[in-house]
Short mmCIF file of C-alpha atoms in Angstrom, two decimals:
data_model
loop_
_atom_site.label_atom_id
_atom_site.label_comp_id
_atom_site.label_asym_id
_atom_site.label_seq_id
_atom_site.Cartn_x
_atom_site.Cartn_y
_atom_site.Cartn_z
CA MET A 1 -69.01 43.78 39.78
CA LYS A 2 -69.19 41.56 36.75
CA ARG A 3 -70.72 42.20 33.36
CA LEU A 4 -73.79 40.50 31.94
CA LEU A 5 -74.67 40.17 28.31
CA LEU A 6 -78.33 40.92 27.76
CA HIS A 7 -79.35 38.79 24.81
CA PHE A 8 -82.24 40.04 22.72
CA PHE A 9 -83.81 37.58 20.33
CA LEU A 10 -87.21 36.95 18.89
CA PRO A 11 -88.52 33.49 19.78
CA LEU A 12 -90.62 31.52 17.33
CA MET A 13 -93.82 33.05 18.63
CA ALA A 14 -92.79 36.52 17.47
CA VAL A 15 -90.97 36.38 14.16
CA TRP A 16 -91.09 39.87 12.65
CA GLY A 17 -87.97 40.27 10.59
CA LEU A 18 -85.96 41.95 13.35
CA PHE A 19 -82.27 41.41 13.93
CA GLY A 20 -80.80 40.05 17.16
CA ALA A 21 -78.58 42.19 19.37
CA CYS A 22 -76.60 42.13 22.58
CA VAL A 23 -76.47 44.88 25.19
CA ASP A 24 -73.68 44.93 27.76
CA VAL A 25 -75.07 45.83 31.18
CA GLU A 26 -73.66 45.79 34.69
CA GLN A 27 -74.95 43.39 37.33
CA TYR A 28 -74.04 42.18 40.77
CA ASP A 29 -72.31 38.92 41.70
CA ASN A 30 -73.96 35.51 41.53
CA ASN A 31 -75.76 35.46 44.86
CA PRO A 32 -79.44 36.00 45.77
CA ARG A 33 -79.13 39.77 46.07
CA GLY A 34 -76.99 40.01 42.95
CA ASN A 35 -79.49 38.08 40.87
CA PHE A 36 -82.29 40.28 42.19
CA GLU A 37 -80.37 43.44 41.26
CA ALA A 38 -79.64 42.08 37.78
CA LEU A 39 -83.25 41.06 37.15
CA TRP A 40 -84.73 44.31 38.45
CA ARG A 41 -82.33 46.33 36.28
CA ILE A 42 -82.96 44.28 33.11
CA ILE A 43 -86.69 44.84 33.46
CA ASP A 44 -86.24 48.50 34.45
CA GLU A 45 -84.20 49.30 31.36
CA HIS A 46 -85.87 47.14 28.73
CA TYR A 47 -89.50 46.36 29.66
CA CYS A 48 -91.98 48.26 27.49
CA PHE A 49 -95.24 48.70 29.42
CA PHE A 50 -94.31 50.73 32.51
CA ASP A 51 -96.31 53.84 31.68
CA TYR A 52 -99.31 51.90 30.45
CA LYS A 53 -99.46 49.71 33.54
CA LYS A 54 -98.96 52.65 35.85
CA GLN A 55 -102.09 54.15 34.31
CA ALA A 56 -103.95 50.83 34.29
CA TYR A 57 -103.34 49.73 37.88
CA GLY A 58 -100.73 51.99 39.46
CA LEU A 59 -97.55 49.98 38.84
CA ASP A 60 -94.51 51.71 40.40
CA TRP A 61 -91.32 49.80 39.55
CA ASN A 62 -89.23 51.73 42.08
CA ALA A 63 -91.75 50.79 44.76
CA VAL A 64 -91.42 47.17 43.62
CA TYR A 65 -87.66 47.43 44.22
CA ALA A 66 -88.21 48.80 47.72
CA LYS A 67 -90.69 46.02 48.47
CA TYR A 68 -88.55 43.08 47.35
CA ALA A 69 -84.92 44.14 47.94
CA PRO A 70 -85.08 43.53 51.73
CA GLN A 71 -86.26 39.95 51.12
CA PHE A 72 -82.91 38.79 49.68
CA HIS A 73 -79.99 37.52 51.77
CA ASP A 74 -77.08 35.09 51.35
CA GLY A 75 -78.78 32.30 53.30
CA MET A 76 -81.57 31.85 50.75
CA THR A 77 -81.88 28.58 48.84
CA GLU A 78 -82.26 28.55 45.06
CA GLU A 79 -85.92 27.67 45.47
CA GLN A 80 -86.52 30.59 47.82
CA THR A 81 -84.68 32.97 45.51
CA PHE A 82 -86.71 31.74 42.57
CA GLU A 83 -89.99 32.19 44.45
CA VAL A 84 -89.31 35.77 45.46
CA LEU A 85 -88.01 36.73 42.00
CA THR A 86 -91.13 35.20 40.44
CA ASN A 87 -93.33 37.14 42.86
CA MET A 88 -91.56 40.33 41.85
CA LEU A 89 -92.12 39.66 38.16
CA GLY A 90 -95.76 38.94 38.92
CA GLU A 91 -96.19 42.63 39.75
CA LEU A 92 -96.05 43.23 35.97
CA LYS A 93 -99.19 41.13 35.36
CA ASP A 94 -97.75 39.98 32.04
CA GLY A 95 -98.01 36.47 30.60
CA HIS A 96 -94.96 37.16 28.43
CA VAL A 97 -92.79 37.63 31.54
CA ASN A 98 -91.32 34.29 32.60
CA LEU A 99 -88.37 33.16 34.71
CA TYR A 100 -86.74 29.88 33.64
CA ALA A 101 -84.73 27.83 36.14
CA PRO A 102 -83.67 24.18 35.72
CA PHE A 103 -86.29 23.12 38.26
CA ASP A 104 -89.26 25.39 37.46
CA VAL A 105 -90.76 28.13 35.31
CA GLY A 106 -92.12 31.28 36.92
CA ARG A 107 -95.18 32.58 35.08
CA ASP A 108 -98.28 34.69 35.48
CA TRP A 109 -101.62 33.18 34.43
CA SER A 110 -103.93 35.84 35.85
CA TRP A 111 -104.81 37.02 32.35
CA LYS A 112 -106.88 33.83 31.89
CA GLU A 113 -107.22 32.05 35.23
CA ASP A 114 -109.17 34.89 36.86
CA TYR A 115 -111.94 34.62 34.24
CA PRO A 116 -114.48 32.01 33.05
CA SER A 117 -113.14 29.79 30.28
CA ASN A 118 -116.27 29.94 28.11
CA PHE A 119 -115.04 26.78 26.46
CA SER A 120 -115.65 23.04 26.78
CA GLU A 121 -113.47 20.53 24.97
CA SER A 122 -116.02 17.74 25.52
CA VAL A 123 -118.87 19.79 24.00
CA LEU A 124 -116.66 20.82 21.09
CA LYS A 125 -116.14 17.14 20.24
CA LEU A 126 -119.88 16.83 19.68
CA TYR A 127 -119.69 19.52 17.01
CA LEU A 128 -116.60 18.12 15.32
CA GLY A 129 -117.82 14.53 15.38
CA THR A 130 -115.47 11.86 14.13
CA ASP A 131 -115.37 12.77 10.44
CA TYR A 132 -113.74 16.18 10.72
CA LYS A 133 -110.81 17.08 8.51
CA ILE A 134 -107.44 18.31 9.71
CA ALA A 135 -104.70 20.36 8.08
CA ALA A 136 -101.75 22.25 9.59
CA GLY A 137 -103.00 21.31 13.05
CA MET A 138 -106.42 22.89 12.45
CA LYS A 139 -109.62 20.80 12.59
CA TYR A 140 -112.52 21.74 10.35
CA ARG A 141 -115.87 20.61 9.03
CA ILE A 142 -119.16 21.91 7.59
CA LEU A 143 -121.96 22.07 10.15
CA ASN A 144 -125.47 20.91 9.29
CA ASP A 145 -126.69 24.46 8.55
CA ASN A 146 -124.03 24.86 5.85
CA VAL A 147 -121.76 26.97 8.05
CA GLY A 148 -118.05 26.25 7.96
CA TYR A 149 -116.32 25.62 11.29
CA LEU A 150 -112.54 25.97 11.69
CA ARG A 151 -110.93 25.13 15.03
CA CYS A 152 -107.64 27.05 15.30
CA ALA A 153 -106.22 26.11 18.70
CA THR A 154 -102.65 27.36 18.17
CA PHE A 155 -100.45 29.40 15.87
CA THR A 156 -97.33 27.37 16.64
CA ASN A 157 -97.56 25.68 13.23
CA ASP A 158 -96.49 27.07 9.88
CA PHE A 159 -99.83 26.62 8.12
CA GLY A 160 -98.52 26.55 4.55
CA ALA A 161 -100.28 28.14 1.58
CA GLY A 162 -101.41 24.78 0.19
CA ASN A 163 -103.14 23.82 3.42
CA LEU A 164 -105.01 27.13 3.61
CA ASP A 165 -106.06 26.81 -0.03
CA ARG A 166 -107.39 23.31 0.68
CA ILE A 167 -109.38 24.46 3.71
CA LEU A 168 -110.99 27.43 1.95
CA LEU A 169 -111.82 25.37 -1.13
CA TYR A 170 -113.59 22.86 1.12
CA PHE A 171 -115.61 25.72 2.67
CA ALA A 172 -116.49 27.28 -0.70
CA PRO A 173 -120.17 26.12 -0.67
CA CYS A 174 -120.74 27.46 2.87
CA ASN A 175 -122.85 30.50 3.69
CA GLY A 176 -120.45 31.72 6.37
CA LEU A 177 -117.44 30.69 8.42
CA ILE A 178 -116.77 30.34 12.15
CA ILE A 179 -113.14 30.51 13.30
CA ASP A 180 -112.91 29.16 16.84
CA LEU A 181 -109.86 30.76 18.45
CA ARG A 182 -110.68 29.98 22.08
CA GLU A 183 -107.74 28.83 24.25
CA ASN A 184 -105.28 29.73 21.48
CA GLY A 185 -102.28 30.93 23.48
CA GLY A 186 -100.35 32.19 20.46
CA GLY A 187 -97.35 30.98 18.49
CA LEU A 188 -96.02 32.31 15.19
CA VAL A 189 -97.10 35.85 14.32
CA THR A 190 -96.37 34.92 10.71
CA SER A 191 -99.03 32.20 10.88
CA ALA A 192 -101.56 34.62 12.36
CA GLU A 193 -100.82 37.01 9.50
CA ALA A 194 -101.00 34.26 6.89
CA LEU A 195 -104.47 33.20 8.04
CA ALA A 196 -105.79 36.77 8.36
CA ALA A 197 -104.46 37.55 4.87
CA ARG A 198 -107.02 35.10 3.47
CA PHE A 199 -109.85 37.49 4.40
CA THR A 200 -108.84 40.75 2.72
CA ASN A 201 -108.58 41.82 -0.92
CA LYS A 202 -106.54 44.94 -0.22
CA GLU A 203 -103.83 46.19 2.07
CA VAL A 204 -105.21 47.20 5.45
CA LEU A 205 -103.67 49.18 8.30
CA VAL A 206 -104.12 46.93 11.34
CA GLY A 207 -101.93 48.56 13.97
CA TYR A 208 -98.55 49.87 15.01
CA ILE A 209 -95.34 48.62 16.64
CA GLN A 210 -92.49 50.34 18.48
CA HIS A 211 -88.99 49.29 19.53
CA LYS A 212 -86.97 50.15 22.61
CA THR A 213 -84.17 52.58 21.74
CA GLY A 214 -82.70 53.33 25.17
CA ARG A 215 -82.76 52.45 28.84
CA GLY A 216 -85.33 55.02 29.91
CA HIS A 217 -88.92 53.89 30.41
CA ASN A 218 -90.03 56.12 27.52
CA ASP A 219 -87.17 55.52 25.09
CA PHE A 220 -88.97 54.16 22.02
CA SER A 221 -88.72 54.48 18.28
CA PRO A 222 -91.56 56.18 16.38
CA ARG A 223 -94.55 53.94 15.80
CA ARG A 224 -94.28 51.87 12.63
CA GLN A 225 -97.39 50.83 10.74
CA GLN A 226 -98.46 47.20 10.60
CA ILE A 227 -100.01 46.50 7.21
CA LEU A 228 -101.97 43.32 6.50
CA LYS A 229 -101.47 42.37 2.85
CA PRO A 230 -103.87 40.11 0.93
CA SER A 231 -102.76 36.57 0.29
CA LYS A 232 -101.86 35.42 -3.21
CA GLY A 233 -103.85 32.23 -2.61
CA LEU A 234 -107.58 31.62 -2.24
CA ARG A 235 -109.38 34.31 -0.25
CA TRP A 236 -112.65 34.09 1.64
CA GLN A 237 -115.27 36.64 0.51
CA LYS A 238 -118.19 35.84 2.83
CA ARG A 239 -118.98 36.65 6.44
CA VAL A 240 -116.78 35.43 9.30
CA VAL A 241 -117.37 35.09 13.03
CA VAL A 242 -114.32 34.69 15.29
CA LEU A 243 -114.89 33.08 18.70
CA THR A 244 -112.73 34.33 21.57
CA ASN A 245 -112.19 33.87 25.29
CA ARG A 246 -109.57 34.96 27.82
CA GLY A 247 -107.29 32.14 26.65
CA VAL A 248 -106.65 33.99 23.37
CA TYR A 249 -103.18 35.46 23.83
CA SER A 250 -100.08 36.83 22.09
CA ALA A 251 -100.12 35.97 18.35
CA ALA A 252 -103.78 34.96 18.69
CA ASN A 253 -104.50 38.37 20.22
CA GLU A 254 -102.83 39.90 17.17
CA PHE A 255 -105.00 37.79 14.85
CA VAL A 256 -108.14 39.18 16.48
CA LYS A 257 -106.71 42.69 16.10
CA TYR A 258 -106.20 42.10 12.39
CA MET A 259 -109.62 40.55 11.82
CA LEU A 260 -111.48 43.37 13.55
CA CYS A 261 -110.16 45.69 10.84
CA LEU A 262 -112.10 43.77 8.18
CA PRO A 263 -115.74 44.77 7.51
CA GLN A 264 -117.14 41.24 7.12
CA VAL A 265 -115.77 40.00 10.46
CA THR A 266 -117.58 39.83 13.81
CA VAL A 267 -115.97 38.71 17.09
CA VAL A 268 -118.12 36.76 19.56
CA GLY A 269 -117.21 35.77 23.13
CA ASP A 270 -115.16 37.28 25.92
CA ARG A 271 -112.37 39.84 25.81
CA THR A 272 -109.09 38.27 24.68
CA GLY A 273 -106.27 37.67 27.17
CA GLY A 274 -103.92 40.22 25.57
CA GLY A 275 -100.16 39.88 25.34
CA ALA A 276 -99.33 42.79 23.03
CA GLY A 277 -95.58 42.99 23.62
CA LEU A 278 -93.05 41.10 21.57
CA PRO A 279 -91.02 39.02 24.06
CA PHE A 280 -87.24 39.04 24.31
CA SER A 281 -84.92 37.10 26.62
CA SER A 282 -81.92 37.67 28.89
CA GLU A 283 -79.73 35.68 31.27
CA LEU A 284 -79.12 36.22 35.00
CA PRO A 285 -75.69 35.68 36.65
CA ASN A 286 -76.75 32.21 37.85
CA GLY A 287 -77.75 31.13 34.34
CA TRP A 288 -81.50 31.46 34.76
CA MET A 289 -83.30 32.98 31.78
CA VAL A 290 -85.89 35.72 31.92
CA ARG A 291 -88.31 36.50 29.11
CA PHE A 292 -90.08 39.86 29.01
CA SER A 293 -92.09 42.18 26.76
CA ALA A 294 -89.81 44.68 25.03
CA CYS A 295 -91.69 45.95 21.94
CA PRO A 296 -95.21 47.35 22.39
CA MET A 297 -97.91 46.88 19.75
CA TYR A 298 -101.13 48.83 19.28
CA ASP A 299 -104.36 48.57 17.33
CA ARG A 300 -105.03 50.85 14.35
CA GLU A 301 -106.56 53.52 16.61
CA GLY A 302 -103.33 53.55 18.61
CA ASN A 303 -104.81 51.77 21.62
CA ASP A 304 -102.71 49.33 23.64
CA THR A 305 -103.99 45.73 23.50
CA GLU A 306 -101.73 44.36 26.25
CA PHE A 307 -104.74 43.62 28.45
CA GLY A 308 -106.89 42.23 25.66
CA ILE A 309 -109.35 43.19 22.94
CA PRO A 310 -113.11 43.36 23.58
CA SER A 311 -115.41 41.26 21.42
CA THR A 312 -118.05 42.71 19.12
CA HIS A 313 -120.70 40.64 20.92
CA ARG A 314 -120.02 39.66 24.55
CA VAL A 315 -121.32 36.11 24.95
CA ASP A 316 -120.64 33.71 27.85
CA MET A 317 -121.16 29.96 27.98
CA ARG A 318 -124.48 29.08 29.60
CA THR A 319 -124.65 26.18 32.04
CA ALA A 320 -128.02 25.14 30.62
CA ASP A 321 -126.46 24.82 27.15
CA LEU A 322 -123.51 22.81 28.48
CA LEU A 323 -125.87 20.33 30.10
CA LYS A 324 -127.54 19.86 26.72
CA GLY A 325 -124.23 19.44 24.90
CA ARG A 326 -124.58 22.83 23.21
CA ASP A 327 -121.89 25.48 22.82
CA THR A 328 -123.47 28.89 23.49
CA LEU A 329 -120.87 30.79 21.47
CA ILE A 330 -121.04 28.52 18.43
CA GLU A 331 -124.84 28.67 18.44
CA TYR A 332 -124.78 32.47 18.73
CA ALA A 333 -122.37 32.67 15.79
CA ARG A 334 -124.59 30.42 13.69
CA LYS A 335 -127.57 32.70 14.33
CA LEU A 336 -125.55 35.74 13.30
CA LEU A 337 -124.49 34.08 10.06
CA ALA A 338 -128.09 33.07 9.33
CA GLN A 339 -129.30 36.68 9.41
#
């Protein structure tokens, strides 16, 4: 047997002030069966949602081992090994679980692909027009009913305090604000926090986070509070509607969690895609990388948001509206803000 260093680090999408670490774990030799044993063990000892997913859909990780172990043999090609390992990871139903090889990336998209998108890029262009403004990667404009519209398609950018001040100052005359989060797959948690901090005047408990402390499935630290602190810059005092669909994931899922804790905020659309575990990474004997969820996060009631957050108002895109160049969710939000 050889030894494998399990590297824990927070990628850009999950910066939370944690320190990196290495854990020395045993693994088998660099062959198909050895890589399977290493991957199964890494997930077994460090993945954070076993109990939750057993309750949600009956996940049994030992049964997964029994199912996939017989499929590995020395005559397998790299592509075959990759396919079976990816299928095994797919049993976790987790978009934060990915296998990276030089020739492909194994990933699970069921959290969004199995649902209607409730979003049309071509219709959205009709609302934005050609004179929209853009800052920190976000597009924005004032609609003809004096409602502000902010298209936040990703949190991969560091928004910057000056950009957020500029956007909110532009929206100052508006009666309300729509934040369109649809298809936002996440990015920097710090950016999600920075934007949410523009909508509160006091510190707010928005959820909890835990960290893995041992190799057992239930070895976690006590839950630590997540507190949203008000920004020192301009803050929005009027009503807000956040638009969501199943493409809202990871840091964007966290943003929705934060915003639902604020009294002036309403969420319109479909349930979010989820992704409530901070992802960490490790290396297999053959050099392939695996990313997986290792730190669970919860809403302020202590509920797990790994499989998404329900909207305040469930609204789906109507085909009749699409044919007319209308966005059902945007129009619903405008009616809410007009009340």
